[in-house]
Amino acid sequence: MQQTSSREVYANPWMTVREDGVRRADGSDGIYGVVDKPDYALVIPLDGDRLHLVEQFRYPLGLRRWEFPQGTAPDRLEVEPTELAVRELREETGLRAASLVEIGTLDVAPGISSQRGRVFLATGLTPGEHERESEEQDMRAAWFSRAEFEKMIAAAEVTDAQSVAAYTLLLLHERRNPA
């Protein structure tokens, strides 16, 4: 598919939306709506059998959701993934990691968005004060055992696709790198 035109139809500090004209392989023309967001980092804080999650109100869903700490840099900046992971972990949980290992990449919604995420495993955790942004002021954080986390997924208490997929990456990472 070849892009023939592009126009920005909306922008805010977190994303832009554009409409691209495209030419398909058969020569026919079409359009694509694309949501452009900077890449994000998702961090799995792991301490033995415990996972550290955050819970916040997700406005588009109208629900509070538990998920792994994750986010992007402000003002649509692109930031080096490891630096972003360190920042998100500290900002949302107050935790600092002695070890931060990248374990995979996720595409949020590749049919509509250019955003990609890097998943990091954080271990050797030290508690500290969180540094949440104003949108995160109602955020809560808590530790859960793996068994509790898996029950939360099965009970639709954890529905964040990135968190569920990141947990799968963790399981695959551990299978490849047994302790």
PDB file of C-alpha atoms in Angstrom:
ATOM      1  CA  MET A   1       0.000   0.000   0.000  1.00  0.00           C
ATOM      2  CA  GLN A   2       1.315   3.436  -0.955  1.00  0.00           C
ATOM      3  CA  GLN A   3       0.515   6.701   0.839  1.00  0.00           C
ATOM      4  CA  THR A   4      -0.722   9.352  -1.583  1.00  0.00           C
ATOM      5  CA  SER A   5      -1.647  12.145   0.834  1.00  0.00           C
ATOM      6  CA  SER A   6      -1.820  12.954   4.525  1.00  0.00           C
ATOM      7  CA  ARG A   7      -3.545  15.588   6.635  1.00  0.00           C
ATOM      8  CA  GLU A   8      -3.667  16.132  10.368  1.00  0.00           C
ATOM      9  CA  VAL A   9      -7.265  16.288  11.579  1.00  0.00           C
ATOM     10  CA  TYR A  10      -6.690  16.597  15.341  1.00  0.00           C
ATOM     11  CA  ALA A  11      -3.839  17.099  17.811  1.00  0.00           C
ATOM     12  CA  ASN A  12      -3.385  17.433  21.564  1.00  0.00           C
ATOM     13  CA  PRO A  13      -0.365  17.012  23.879  1.00  0.00           C
ATOM     14  CA  TRP A  14      -0.765  13.195  23.873  1.00  0.00           C
ATOM     15  CA  MET A  15      -1.627  12.286  20.277  1.00  0.00           C
ATOM     16  CA  THR A  16      -2.422  13.324  16.740  1.00  0.00           C
ATOM     17  CA  VAL A  17      -4.999  11.902  14.360  1.00  0.00           C
ATOM     18  CA  ARG A  18      -4.363  11.987  10.657  1.00  0.00           C
ATOM     19  CA  GLU A  19      -6.159  10.850   7.557  1.00  0.00           C
ATOM     20  CA  ASP A  20      -3.983   9.327   4.848  1.00  0.00           C
ATOM     21  CA  GLY A  21      -4.972   8.775   1.258  1.00  0.00           C
ATOM     22  CA  VAL A  22      -3.648   5.400   0.071  1.00  0.00           C
ATOM     23  CA  ARG A  23      -3.324   3.443  -3.147  1.00  0.00           C
ATOM     24  CA  ARG A  24      -3.897  -0.279  -2.720  1.00  0.00           C
ATOM     25  CA  ALA A  25      -1.987  -3.001  -4.564  1.00  0.00           C
ATOM     26  CA  ASP A  26      -4.831  -3.339  -7.093  1.00  0.00           C
ATOM     27  CA  GLY A  27      -4.594   0.396  -7.915  1.00  0.00           C
ATOM     28  CA  SER A  28      -7.771   1.429  -6.099  1.00  0.00           C
ATOM     29  CA  ASP A  29      -7.722   4.425  -3.776  1.00  0.00           C
ATOM     30  CA  GLY A  30      -8.764   4.482  -0.144  1.00  0.00           C
ATOM     31  CA  ILE A  31      -8.227   6.238   3.178  1.00  0.00           C
ATOM     32  CA  TYR A  32      -6.701   5.295   6.496  1.00  0.00           C
ATOM     33  CA  GLY A  33      -7.348   7.022   9.804  1.00  0.00           C
ATOM     34  CA  VAL A  34      -4.205   6.829  11.944  1.00  0.00           C
ATOM     35  CA  VAL A  35      -3.737   7.709  15.615  1.00  0.00           C
ATOM     36  CA  ASP A  36      -0.109   8.730  16.168  1.00  0.00           C
ATOM     37  CA  LYS A  37       1.144   8.504  19.743  1.00  0.00           C
ATOM     38  CA  PRO A  38       4.706   8.297  21.010  1.00  0.00           C
ATOM     39  CA  ASP A  39       6.029   4.891  21.962  1.00  0.00           C
ATOM     40  CA  TYR A  40       5.421   3.858  25.547  1.00  0.00           C
ATOM     41  CA  ALA A  41       7.196   1.826  28.203  1.00  0.00           C
ATOM     42  CA  LEU A  42       5.442  -0.763  30.341  1.00  0.00           C
ATOM     43  CA  VAL A  43       7.192  -2.004  33.476  1.00  0.00           C
ATOM     44  CA  ILE A  44       6.557  -5.292  35.281  1.00  0.00           C
ATOM     45  CA  PRO A  45       7.750  -4.742  38.872  1.00  0.00           C
ATOM     46  CA  LEU A  46       8.511  -8.233  40.205  1.00  0.00           C
ATOM     47  CA  ASP A  47       9.568  -9.123  43.741  1.00  0.00           C
ATOM     48  CA  GLY A  48       9.722 -12.891  44.191  1.00  0.00           C
ATOM     49  CA  ASP A  49       6.170 -14.072  43.485  1.00  0.00           C
ATOM     50  CA  ARG A  50       4.663 -10.587  43.760  1.00  0.00           C
ATOM     51  CA  LEU A  51       3.712  -8.161  41.000  1.00  0.00           C
ATOM     52  CA  HIS A  52       3.193  -4.437  41.611  1.00  0.00           C
ATOM     53  CA  LEU A  53       0.163  -2.972  39.833  1.00  0.00           C
ATOM     54  CA  VAL A  54      -1.429   0.441  39.632  1.00  0.00           C
ATOM     55  CA  GLU A  55      -5.139   1.195  39.454  1.00  0.00           C
ATOM     56  CA  GLN A  56      -6.610   4.298  37.907  1.00  0.00           C
ATOM     57  CA  PHE A  57      -9.762   5.637  36.333  1.00  0.00           C
ATOM     58  CA  ARG A  58      -9.708   5.121  32.568  1.00  0.00           C
ATOM     59  CA  TYR A  59     -11.934   7.862  31.198  1.00  0.00           C
ATOM     60  CA  PRO A  60     -12.804   6.271  27.807  1.00  0.00           C
ATOM     61  CA  LEU A  61     -14.089   3.166  29.626  1.00  0.00           C
ATOM     62  CA  GLY A  62     -15.618   5.009  32.574  1.00  0.00           C
ATOM     63  CA  LEU A  63     -13.981   2.400  34.833  1.00  0.00           C
ATOM     64  CA  ARG A  64     -11.112   1.987  37.264  1.00  0.00           C
ATOM     65  CA  ARG A  65      -8.628  -0.615  35.963  1.00  0.00           C
ATOM     66  CA  TRP A  66      -5.612  -2.439  37.421  1.00  0.00           C
ATOM     67  CA  GLU A  67      -2.576  -2.609  35.133  1.00  0.00           C
ATOM     68  CA  PHE A  68       1.191  -2.543  35.090  1.00  0.00           C
ATOM     69  CA  PRO A  69       2.839   0.900  35.297  1.00  0.00           C
ATOM     70  CA  GLN A  70       3.100   2.292  31.780  1.00  0.00           C
ATOM     71  CA  GLY A  71       3.140   5.510  29.857  1.00  0.00           C
ATOM     72  CA  THR A  72       4.685   7.912  27.403  1.00  0.00           C
ATOM     73  CA  ALA A  73       6.701  11.083  27.709  1.00  0.00           C
ATOM     74  CA  PRO A  74       4.776  14.369  27.917  1.00  0.00           C
ATOM     75  CA  ASP A  75       4.084  16.550  24.874  1.00  0.00           C
ATOM     76  CA  ARG A  76       4.480  13.645  22.423  1.00  0.00           C
ATOM     77  CA  LEU A  77       8.261  13.521  22.969  1.00  0.00           C
ATOM     78  CA  GLU A  78      10.134  10.405  21.948  1.00  0.00           C
ATOM     79  CA  VAL A  79      12.326   9.261  24.856  1.00  0.00           C
ATOM     80  CA  GLU A  80      14.850   6.408  24.963  1.00  0.00           C
ATOM     81  CA  PRO A  81      12.850   3.332  26.111  1.00  0.00           C
ATOM     82  CA  THR A  82      14.926   2.425  29.193  1.00  0.00           C
ATOM     83  CA  GLU A  83      14.890   6.040  30.402  1.00  0.00           C
ATOM     84  CA  LEU A  84      11.127   6.131  29.920  1.00  0.00           C
ATOM     85  CA  ALA A  85      10.700   2.851  31.842  1.00  0.00           C
ATOM     86  CA  VAL A  86      12.716   4.182  34.792  1.00  0.00           C
ATOM     87  CA  ARG A  87      10.637   7.353  34.785  1.00  0.00           C
ATOM     88  CA  GLU A  88       7.261   5.584  34.577  1.00  0.00           C
ATOM     89  CA  LEU A  89       8.152   3.159  37.382  1.00  0.00           C
ATOM     90  CA  ARG A  90       9.269   5.971  39.697  1.00  0.00           C
ATOM     91  CA  GLU A  91       6.434   8.308  38.700  1.00  0.00           C
ATOM     92  CA  GLU A  92       3.562   5.854  39.173  1.00  0.00           C
ATOM     93  CA  THR A  93       4.841   3.645  42.021  1.00  0.00           C
ATOM     94  CA  GLY A  94       7.836   5.338  43.651  1.00  0.00           C
ATOM     95  CA  LEU A  95       9.824   2.147  43.071  1.00  0.00           C
ATOM     96  CA  ARG A  96      13.432   2.146  41.883  1.00  0.00           C
ATOM     97  CA  ALA A  97      14.865  -0.964  40.186  1.00  0.00           C
ATOM     98  CA  ALA A  98      18.382  -2.346  40.564  1.00  0.00           C
ATOM     99  CA  SER A  99      17.786  -4.304  37.343  1.00  0.00           C
ATOM    100  CA  LEU A 100      15.678  -3.337  34.350  1.00  0.00           C
ATOM    101  CA  VAL A 101      15.616  -5.789  31.434  1.00  0.00           C
ATOM    102  CA  GLU A 102      13.728  -5.282  28.182  1.00  0.00           C
ATOM    103  CA  ILE A 103      11.720  -8.442  27.469  1.00  0.00           C
ATOM    104  CA  GLY A 104       9.626  -7.573  24.425  1.00  0.00           C
ATOM    105  CA  THR A 105       7.693  -5.206  22.182  1.00  0.00           C
ATOM    106  CA  LEU A 106       3.937  -4.722  21.843  1.00  0.00           C
ATOM    107  CA  ASP A 107       1.856  -2.986  19.191  1.00  0.00           C
ATOM    108  CA  VAL A 108      -1.167  -1.362  20.838  1.00  0.00           C
ATOM    109  CA  ALA A 109      -3.674  -1.393  17.967  1.00  0.00           C
ATOM    110  CA  PRO A 110      -1.749  -1.765  14.691  1.00  0.00           C
ATOM    111  CA  GLY A 111      -4.899  -1.385  12.587  1.00  0.00           C
ATOM    112  CA  ILE A 112      -5.383   2.214  13.770  1.00  0.00           C
ATOM    113  CA  SER A 113      -2.351   3.375  15.747  1.00  0.00           C
ATOM    114  CA  SER A 114       1.363   3.798  15.128  1.00  0.00           C
ATOM    115  CA  GLN A 115       2.125   3.443  18.858  1.00  0.00           C
ATOM    116  CA  ARG A 116       4.460   0.674  20.003  1.00  0.00           C
ATOM    117  CA  GLY A 117       5.455  -0.323  23.502  1.00  0.00           C
ATOM    118  CA  ARG A 118       8.571  -1.742  25.073  1.00  0.00           C
ATOM    119  CA  VAL A 119       8.088  -4.110  28.012  1.00  0.00           C
ATOM    120  CA  PHE A 120      10.602  -4.137  30.866  1.00  0.00           C
ATOM    121  CA  LEU A 121      11.084  -6.469  33.821  1.00  0.00           C
ATOM    122  CA  ALA A 122      12.075  -4.547  36.966  1.00  0.00           C
ATOM    123  CA  THR A 123      13.685  -6.404  39.880  1.00  0.00           C
ATOM    124  CA  GLY A 124      15.749  -5.482  42.911  1.00  0.00           C
ATOM    125  CA  LEU A 125      13.085  -2.945  43.861  1.00  0.00           C
ATOM    126  CA  THR A 126      13.502  -0.199  46.434  1.00  0.00           C
ATOM    127  CA  PRO A 127      10.453   1.779  47.623  1.00  0.00           C
ATOM    128  CA  GLY A 128      10.276   5.557  47.424  1.00  0.00           C
ATOM    129  CA  GLU A 129       7.811   8.388  46.876  1.00  0.00           C
ATOM    130  CA  HIS A 130       5.790   8.403  43.658  1.00  0.00           C
ATOM    131  CA  GLU A 131       5.834  11.469  41.384  1.00  0.00           C
ATOM    132  CA  ARG A 132       2.452  11.203  39.669  1.00  0.00           C
ATOM    133  CA  GLU A 133       1.174  13.630  37.063  1.00  0.00           C
ATOM    134  CA  SER A 134      -2.060  15.542  37.734  1.00  0.00           C
ATOM    135  CA  GLU A 135      -4.080  13.047  35.630  1.00  0.00           C
ATOM    136  CA  GLU A 136      -2.819  10.266  37.910  1.00  0.00           C
ATOM    137  CA  GLN A 137      -3.717  11.819  41.269  1.00  0.00           C
ATOM    138  CA  ASP A 138      -6.400   9.190  41.982  1.00  0.00           C
ATOM    139  CA  MET A 139      -4.029   6.312  41.160  1.00  0.00           C
ATOM    140  CA  ARG A 140      -3.573   3.508  43.678  1.00  0.00           C
ATOM    141  CA  ALA A 141      -0.766   0.954  43.784  1.00  0.00           C
ATOM    142  CA  ALA A 142      -0.603  -2.497  45.385  1.00  0.00           C
ATOM    143  CA  TRP A 143       1.259  -5.803  45.367  1.00  0.00           C
ATOM    144  CA  PHE A 144      -0.446  -8.979  44.134  1.00  0.00           C
ATOM    145  CA  SER A 145       0.742 -12.577  43.993  1.00  0.00           C
ATOM    146  CA  ARG A 146       0.927 -14.135  40.558  1.00  0.00           C
ATOM    147  CA  ALA A 147      -2.021 -16.370  41.456  1.00  0.00           C
ATOM    148  CA  GLU A 148      -4.071 -13.301  42.441  1.00  0.00           C
ATOM    149  CA  PHE A 149      -3.069 -11.516  39.218  1.00  0.00           C
ATOM    150  CA  GLU A 150      -4.100 -14.491  37.077  1.00  0.00           C
ATOM    151  CA  LYS A 151      -7.450 -14.689  38.919  1.00  0.00           C
ATOM    152  CA  MET A 152      -7.930 -10.950  38.281  1.00  0.00           C
ATOM    153  CA  ILE A 153      -7.374 -11.541  34.546  1.00  0.00           C
ATOM    154  CA  ALA A 154      -9.854 -14.445  34.523  1.00  0.00           C
ATOM    155  CA  ALA A 155     -12.417 -12.362  36.445  1.00  0.00           C
ATOM    156  CA  ALA A 156     -12.053  -9.387  34.030  1.00  0.00           C
ATOM    157  CA  GLU A 157     -10.608  -7.220  36.810  1.00  0.00           C
ATOM    158  CA  VAL A 158      -7.447  -6.818  34.712  1.00  0.00           C
ATOM    159  CA  THR A 159      -8.500  -6.150  31.121  1.00  0.00           C
ATOM    160  CA  ASP A 160      -5.690  -3.895  29.942  1.00  0.00           C
ATOM    161  CA  ALA A 161      -4.480  -5.713  26.823  1.00  0.00           C
ATOM    162  CA  GLN A 162      -0.922  -4.436  27.221  1.00  0.00           C
ATOM    163  CA  SER A 163      -0.694  -5.760  30.792  1.00  0.00           C
ATOM    164  CA  VAL A 164      -2.071  -9.176  29.837  1.00  0.00           C
ATOM    165  CA  ALA A 165       0.267  -9.396  26.836  1.00  0.00           C
ATOM    166  CA  ALA A 166       3.228  -8.191  28.935  1.00  0.00           C
ATOM    167  CA  TYR A 167       2.555 -10.948  31.461  1.00  0.00           C
ATOM    168  CA  THR A 168       2.773 -13.454  28.591  1.00  0.00           C
ATOM    169  CA  LEU A 169       6.135 -11.927  27.615  1.00  0.00           C
ATOM    170  CA  LEU A 170       7.264 -12.360  31.236  1.00  0.00           C
ATOM    171  CA  LEU A 171       6.296 -16.041  31.209  1.00  0.00           C
ATOM    172  CA  LEU A 172       8.150 -16.589  27.920  1.00  0.00           C
ATOM    173  CA  HIS A 173      11.199 -14.694  29.237  1.00  0.00           C
ATOM    174  CA  GLU A 174      11.288 -16.888  32.340  1.00  0.00           C
ATOM    175  CA  ARG A 175      10.939 -20.038  30.243  1.00  0.00           C
ATOM    176  CA  ARG A 176      13.943 -18.965  28.123  1.00  0.00           C
ATOM    177  CA  ASN A 177      15.954 -17.791  31.151  1.00  0.00           C
ATOM    178  CA  PRO A 178      15.220 -20.116  34.088  1.00  0.00           C
ATOM    179  CA  ALA A 179      16.496 -18.849  37.446  1.00  0.00           C
TER     180      ALA A 179
END
